[in-house]
Coordinates of C-alpha atoms in Angstrom, one line a residue:
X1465 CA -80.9 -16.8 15.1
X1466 CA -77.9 -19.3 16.0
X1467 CA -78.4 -22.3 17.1
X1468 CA -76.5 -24.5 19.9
X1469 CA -75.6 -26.2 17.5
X1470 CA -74.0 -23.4 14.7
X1471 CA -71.6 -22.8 18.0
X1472 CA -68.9 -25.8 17.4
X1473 CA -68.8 -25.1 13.5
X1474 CA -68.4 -21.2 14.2
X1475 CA -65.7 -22.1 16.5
X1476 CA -64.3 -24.5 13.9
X1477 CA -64.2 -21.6 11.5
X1478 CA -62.8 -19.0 13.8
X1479 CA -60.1 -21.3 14.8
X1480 CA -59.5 -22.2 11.0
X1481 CA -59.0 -18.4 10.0
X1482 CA -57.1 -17.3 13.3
X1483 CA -54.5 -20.5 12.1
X1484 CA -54.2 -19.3 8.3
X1485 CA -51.7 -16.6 8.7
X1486 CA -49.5 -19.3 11.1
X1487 CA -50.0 -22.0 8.3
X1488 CA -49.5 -19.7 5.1
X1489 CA -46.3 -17.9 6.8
X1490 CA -43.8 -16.8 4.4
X1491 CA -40.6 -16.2 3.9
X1492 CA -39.1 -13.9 6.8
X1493 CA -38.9 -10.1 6.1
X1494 CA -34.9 -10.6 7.1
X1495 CA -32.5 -12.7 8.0
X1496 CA -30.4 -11.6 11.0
X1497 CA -27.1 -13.0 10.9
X1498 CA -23.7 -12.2 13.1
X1499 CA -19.9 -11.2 12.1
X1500 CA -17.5 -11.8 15.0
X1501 CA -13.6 -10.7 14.3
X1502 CA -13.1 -14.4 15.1
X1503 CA -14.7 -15.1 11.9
X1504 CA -13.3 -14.1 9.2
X1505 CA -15.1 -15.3 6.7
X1506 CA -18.4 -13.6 8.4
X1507 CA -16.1 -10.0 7.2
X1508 CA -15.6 -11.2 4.0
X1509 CA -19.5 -12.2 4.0
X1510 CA -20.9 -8.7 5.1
X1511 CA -18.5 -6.6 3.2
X1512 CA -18.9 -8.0 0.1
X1513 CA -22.7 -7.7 0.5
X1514 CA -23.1 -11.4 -0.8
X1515 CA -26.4 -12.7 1.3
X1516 CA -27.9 -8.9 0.3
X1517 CA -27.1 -9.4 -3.0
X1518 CA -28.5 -13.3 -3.1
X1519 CA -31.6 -12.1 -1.3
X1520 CA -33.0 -8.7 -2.4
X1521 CA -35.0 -10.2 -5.2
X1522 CA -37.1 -11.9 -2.8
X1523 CA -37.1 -8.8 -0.3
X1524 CA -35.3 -9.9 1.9
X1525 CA -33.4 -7.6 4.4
X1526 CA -30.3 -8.5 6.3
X1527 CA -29.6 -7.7 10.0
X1528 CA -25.9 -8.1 11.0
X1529 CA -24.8 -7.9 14.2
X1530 CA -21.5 -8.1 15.9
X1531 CA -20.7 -10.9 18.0
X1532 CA -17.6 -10.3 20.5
X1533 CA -17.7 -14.2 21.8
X1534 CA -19.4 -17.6 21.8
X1535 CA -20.9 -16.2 24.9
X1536 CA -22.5 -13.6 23.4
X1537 CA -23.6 -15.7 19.9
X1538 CA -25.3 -18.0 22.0
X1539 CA -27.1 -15.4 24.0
X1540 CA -28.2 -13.8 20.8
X1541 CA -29.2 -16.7 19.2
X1542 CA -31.1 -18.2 22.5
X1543 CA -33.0 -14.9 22.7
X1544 CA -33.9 -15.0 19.0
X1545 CA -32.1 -11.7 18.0
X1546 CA -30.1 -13.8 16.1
X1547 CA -30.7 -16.7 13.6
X1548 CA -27.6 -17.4 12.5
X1549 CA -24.3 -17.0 15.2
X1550 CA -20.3 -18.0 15.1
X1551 CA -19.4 -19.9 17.7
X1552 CA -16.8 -22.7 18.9
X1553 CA -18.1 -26.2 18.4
X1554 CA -17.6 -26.7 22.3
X1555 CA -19.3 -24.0 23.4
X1556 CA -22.3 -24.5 21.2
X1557 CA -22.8 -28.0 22.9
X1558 CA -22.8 -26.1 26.0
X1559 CA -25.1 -24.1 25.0
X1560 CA -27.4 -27.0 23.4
X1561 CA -27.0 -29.0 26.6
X1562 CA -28.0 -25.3 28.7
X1563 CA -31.2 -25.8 26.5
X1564 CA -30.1 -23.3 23.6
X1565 CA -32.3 -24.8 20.5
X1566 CA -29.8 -24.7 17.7
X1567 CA -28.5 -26.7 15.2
X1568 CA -24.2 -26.6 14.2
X1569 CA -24.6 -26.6 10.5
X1570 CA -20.8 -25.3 9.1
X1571 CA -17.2 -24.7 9.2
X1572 CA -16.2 -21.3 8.8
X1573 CA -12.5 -21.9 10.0
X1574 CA -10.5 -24.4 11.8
X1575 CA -8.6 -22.2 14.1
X1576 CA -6.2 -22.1 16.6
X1577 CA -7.5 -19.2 18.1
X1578 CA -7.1 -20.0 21.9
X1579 CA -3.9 -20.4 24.1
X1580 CA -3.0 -19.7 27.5
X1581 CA -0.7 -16.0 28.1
X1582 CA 1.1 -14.4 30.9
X1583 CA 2.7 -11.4 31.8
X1584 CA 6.4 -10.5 32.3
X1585 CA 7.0 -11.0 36.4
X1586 CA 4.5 -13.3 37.5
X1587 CA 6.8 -16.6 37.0
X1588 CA 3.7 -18.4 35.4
X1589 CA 5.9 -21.0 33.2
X1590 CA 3.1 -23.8 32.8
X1591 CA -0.4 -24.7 33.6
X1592 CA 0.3 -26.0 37.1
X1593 CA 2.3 -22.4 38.2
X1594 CA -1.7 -21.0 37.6
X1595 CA -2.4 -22.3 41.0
X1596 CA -3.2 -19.5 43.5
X1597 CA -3.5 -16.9 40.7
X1598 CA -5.7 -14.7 38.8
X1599 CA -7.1 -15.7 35.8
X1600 CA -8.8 -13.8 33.1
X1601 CA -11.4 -15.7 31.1
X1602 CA -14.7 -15.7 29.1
X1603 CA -17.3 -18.3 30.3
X1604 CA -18.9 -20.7 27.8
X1605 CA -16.1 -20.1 25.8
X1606 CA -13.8 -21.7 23.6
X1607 CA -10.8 -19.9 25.5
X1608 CA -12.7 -21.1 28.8
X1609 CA -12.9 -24.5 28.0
X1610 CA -9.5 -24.8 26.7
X1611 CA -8.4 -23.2 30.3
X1612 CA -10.8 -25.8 32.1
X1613 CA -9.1 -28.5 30.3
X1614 CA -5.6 -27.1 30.6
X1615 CA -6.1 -27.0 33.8
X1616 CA -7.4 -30.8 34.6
X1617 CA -4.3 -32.0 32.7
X1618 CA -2.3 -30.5 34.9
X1619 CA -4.5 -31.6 38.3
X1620 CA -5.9 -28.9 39.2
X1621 CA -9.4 -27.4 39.2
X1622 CA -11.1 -23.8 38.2
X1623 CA -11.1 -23.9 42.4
X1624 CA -7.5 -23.6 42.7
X1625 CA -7.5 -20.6 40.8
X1626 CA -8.9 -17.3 40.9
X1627 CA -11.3 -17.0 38.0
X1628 CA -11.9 -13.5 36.7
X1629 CA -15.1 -13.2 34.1
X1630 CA -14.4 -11.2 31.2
X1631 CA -15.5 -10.5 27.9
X1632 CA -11.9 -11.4 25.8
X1633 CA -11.3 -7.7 25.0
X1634 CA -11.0 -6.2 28.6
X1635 CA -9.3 -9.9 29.8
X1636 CA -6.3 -9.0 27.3
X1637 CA -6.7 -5.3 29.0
X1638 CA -7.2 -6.9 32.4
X1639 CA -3.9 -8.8 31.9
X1640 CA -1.6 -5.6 30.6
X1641 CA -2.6 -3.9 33.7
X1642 CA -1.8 -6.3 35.6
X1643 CA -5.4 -6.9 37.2
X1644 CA -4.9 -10.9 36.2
X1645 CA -1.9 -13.0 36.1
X1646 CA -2.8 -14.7 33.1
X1647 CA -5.7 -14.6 30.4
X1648 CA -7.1 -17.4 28.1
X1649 CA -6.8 -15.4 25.2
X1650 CA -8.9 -15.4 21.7
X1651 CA -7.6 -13.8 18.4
X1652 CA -7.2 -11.4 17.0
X1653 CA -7.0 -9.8 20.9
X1654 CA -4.5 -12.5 21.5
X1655 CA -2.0 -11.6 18.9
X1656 CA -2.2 -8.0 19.7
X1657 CA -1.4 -9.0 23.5
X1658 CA 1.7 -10.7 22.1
X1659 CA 2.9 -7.7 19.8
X1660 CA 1.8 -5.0 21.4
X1661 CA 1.8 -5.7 25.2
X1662 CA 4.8 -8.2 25.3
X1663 CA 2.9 -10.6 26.4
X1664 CA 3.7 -14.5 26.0
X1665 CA 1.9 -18.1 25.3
X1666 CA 3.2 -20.4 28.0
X1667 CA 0.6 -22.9 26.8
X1668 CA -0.8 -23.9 23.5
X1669 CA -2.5 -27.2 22.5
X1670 CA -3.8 -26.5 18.5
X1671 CA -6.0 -29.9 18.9
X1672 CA -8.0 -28.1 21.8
X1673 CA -9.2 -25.6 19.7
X1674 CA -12.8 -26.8 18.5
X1675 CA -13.9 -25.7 15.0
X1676 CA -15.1 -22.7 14.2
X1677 CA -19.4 -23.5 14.2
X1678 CA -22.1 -21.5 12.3
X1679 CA -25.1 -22.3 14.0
X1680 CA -28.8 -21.6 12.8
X1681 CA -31.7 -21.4 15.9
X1682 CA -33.9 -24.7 15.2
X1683 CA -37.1 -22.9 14.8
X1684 CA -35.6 -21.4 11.9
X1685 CA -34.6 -24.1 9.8
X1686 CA -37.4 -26.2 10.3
X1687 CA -39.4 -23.3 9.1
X1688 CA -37.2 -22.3 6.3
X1689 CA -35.1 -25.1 5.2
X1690 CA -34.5 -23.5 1.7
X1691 CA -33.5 -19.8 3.0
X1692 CA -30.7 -22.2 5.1
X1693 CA -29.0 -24.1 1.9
X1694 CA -29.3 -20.6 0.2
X1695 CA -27.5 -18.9 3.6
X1696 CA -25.1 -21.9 3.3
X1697 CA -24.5 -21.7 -0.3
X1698 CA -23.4 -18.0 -0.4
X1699 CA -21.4 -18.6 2.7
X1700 CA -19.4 -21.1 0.6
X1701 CA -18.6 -18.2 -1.7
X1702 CA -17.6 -15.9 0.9
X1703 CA -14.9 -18.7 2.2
X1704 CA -13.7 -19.3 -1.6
X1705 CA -13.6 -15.6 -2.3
X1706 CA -11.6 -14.8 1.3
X1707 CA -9.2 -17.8 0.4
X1708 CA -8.1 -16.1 -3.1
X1709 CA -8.3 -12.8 -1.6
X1710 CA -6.3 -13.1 1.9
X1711 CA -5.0 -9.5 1.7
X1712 CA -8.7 -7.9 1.4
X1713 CA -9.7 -9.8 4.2
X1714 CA -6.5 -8.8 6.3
X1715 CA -7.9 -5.2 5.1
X1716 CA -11.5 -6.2 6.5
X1717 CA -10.2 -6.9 10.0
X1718 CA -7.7 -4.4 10.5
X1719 CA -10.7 -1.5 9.9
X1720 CA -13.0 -3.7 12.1
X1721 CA -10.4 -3.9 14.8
X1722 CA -8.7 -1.2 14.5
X1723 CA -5.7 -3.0 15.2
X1724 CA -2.4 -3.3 13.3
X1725 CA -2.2 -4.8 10.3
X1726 CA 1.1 -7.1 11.9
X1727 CA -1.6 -8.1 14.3
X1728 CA -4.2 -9.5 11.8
X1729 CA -1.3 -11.2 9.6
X1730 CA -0.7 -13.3 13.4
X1731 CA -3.9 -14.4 13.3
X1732 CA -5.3 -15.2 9.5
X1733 CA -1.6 -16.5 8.3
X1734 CA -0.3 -18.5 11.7
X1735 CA -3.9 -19.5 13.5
X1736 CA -6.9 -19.7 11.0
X1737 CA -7.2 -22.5 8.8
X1738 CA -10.5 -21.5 6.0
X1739 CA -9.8 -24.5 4.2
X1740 CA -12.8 -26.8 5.7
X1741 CA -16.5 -26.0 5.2
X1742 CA -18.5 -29.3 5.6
X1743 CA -19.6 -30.1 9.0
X1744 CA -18.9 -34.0 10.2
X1745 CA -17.5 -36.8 11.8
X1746 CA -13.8 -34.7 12.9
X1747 CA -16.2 -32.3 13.8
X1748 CA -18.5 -34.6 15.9
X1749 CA -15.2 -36.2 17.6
X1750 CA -13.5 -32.9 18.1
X1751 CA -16.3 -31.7 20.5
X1752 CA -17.0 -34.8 22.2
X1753 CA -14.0 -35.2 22.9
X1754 CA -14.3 -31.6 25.0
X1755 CA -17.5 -32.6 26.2
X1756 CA -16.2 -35.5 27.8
X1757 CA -13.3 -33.2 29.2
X1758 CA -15.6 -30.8 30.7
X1759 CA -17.9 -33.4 32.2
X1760 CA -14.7 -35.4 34.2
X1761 CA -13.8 -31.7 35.4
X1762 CA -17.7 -31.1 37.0
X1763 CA -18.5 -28.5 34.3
X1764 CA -20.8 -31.0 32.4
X1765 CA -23.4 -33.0 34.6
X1766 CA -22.5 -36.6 34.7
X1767 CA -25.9 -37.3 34.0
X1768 CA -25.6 -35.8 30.3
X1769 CA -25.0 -38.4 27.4
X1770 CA -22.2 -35.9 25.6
X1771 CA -22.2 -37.9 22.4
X1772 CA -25.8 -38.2 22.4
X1773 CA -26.3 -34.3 22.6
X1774 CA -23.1 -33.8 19.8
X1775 CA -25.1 -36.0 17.3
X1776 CA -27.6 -34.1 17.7
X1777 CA -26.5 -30.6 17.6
X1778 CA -24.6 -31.7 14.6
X1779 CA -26.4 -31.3 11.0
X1780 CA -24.6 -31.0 8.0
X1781 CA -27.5 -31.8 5.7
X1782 CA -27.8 -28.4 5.1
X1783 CA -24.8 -28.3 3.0
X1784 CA -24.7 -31.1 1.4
X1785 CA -27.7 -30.1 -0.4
X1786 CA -26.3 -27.1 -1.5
X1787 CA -23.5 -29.0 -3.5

């Protein structure tokens, strides 16, 4: 028979073996990490097999998928379909401030990967001629948020343009047809626009262009600090290997494209900058400084403390332990 007073130890015990499993959790049966054609290192990364190959002894699969924006990393990553993501280092604040849980923990390229284009006819010669027309654009994006901050320096507003959401592919298609007037592009879609569709940059502004962020979700690296440095360590290999190698990687992108090879040389030899890995202080200042931006144009609460929120989204701890 059980006594009254056998029931709180039972429970005790029940509770103690229903919390086991949680407490003795292993390692994850895979890691599922993005590639995004705005990363190239992520190409290198995946084709070379390198986190397969660092990983398989401890049975651990990995999950790529493809990324085609910030937008889309962050959605990913938010949903936990994702653990790792490529994104800009302004869009993953807005994400963090949106209530994303991730952490910025690398540089995989410091690009400049965003401009503003037009079309031949529609007399768009700088930002302030955008006024009254069509704009093509992918929200929570680095190409957005270089448009929203184009735009405040030259006085106007998102509302005194017509803002057409996009994903970056069909904006560069929206723009050849002549369905937009302009389109905040993103490489390697922008450089094709310019060879292949004769379409031109009226504005650039390389300092606008935040990094380019890995980012891990939060639960994740508190939960498996080690698998992170590892991640983080082979990653470093990828970006040494794709900066001896620039002509395989060229090859990499042109088969995941499908776009010509002139096209990808535009992008990796004239925008993308692999030669910065650690994530810090430029990095902290770089998207502050577009926080701040965003926030005097009504796209960031005034409320938010944008420094605050950079510091800390921000780790590079990560990396530094990997060294």
């Amino acid at each position: 028979m059980i006594s009254r007073r056998s029931f709180p130890l039972l429970a005790a015990a029940a509770f103690g073996l229903a919390l086991a499993p949680a407490l003795a959790a292993g390692p994850p049966r895979e890691i599922r990490i993005d590639w995004a054609t705005y990363n190239p290192v992520s190409l290198a990364l995946k084709e070379q097999k390198l986190l397969e190959k660092e990983f398989e002894k401890d049975g651990i699969t990995i999950r790529w998928v493809q990324s085609a924006g910030s937008n889309k990393a962050l959605e990913f990553l938010n949903a936990g379909s994702l653990d790792f993501g490529s994104t800009a280092g302004a869009a993953a604040l807005i994400g963090k401030i949106n209530g994303n849980p991730i952490k910025s923990i690398y540089v995989y390229s410091q690009p400049e990967w965003t401009a503003l284009l037009t079309r031949e006819g529609t007399g768009i010669k700088s930002v302030a001629d955008l006024k009254g027309k069509r704009v093509a654009a992918t929200r929570g994006t680095d190409p957005h948020i270089f448009l929203v901050r184009a735009l405040q320096e030259a006085g106007l507003t998102e509302k005194d343009v017509t803002l057409v959401l996009l994903q970056h592919a069909d904006g560069r298609t929206a723009l050849a047809r002549k369905d937009v007037d302009a389109w905040a592009g993103l490489d390697p879609m922008m450089a094709a626009a310019e060879l292949e569709d004769k379409a031109s940059i009226f504005f650039r502004k390389k300092e606008a262009n935040t990094w380019g962020i890995l980012n891990v979700r939060e639960a994740f690296a508190k939960d498996h600090p080690a698998l992170v440095r590892r991640v983080l360590a082979t990653y470093e290999k990828a970006r040494a290997w794709s900066q001896a190698n620039p002509d395989q990687v060229k090859a990499y992108l042109v088969a995941a494209t499908r776009l010509p090879e002139a096209v990808i040389a535009k992008q990796l030899s004239e925008r993308t900058d692999l030669t910065h890995s650690k994530i810090g202080p430029a990095q902290i200042d770089s998207i502050t400084e577009a926080g701040l931006a965003l926030q005097k144009a009504g796209v960031i609460k005034p409320d938010v403390n944008v420094r605050a929120v950079v510091v800390d989204l921000v780790d590079g701890s990560l990396l530094t332990a990997t060294h």
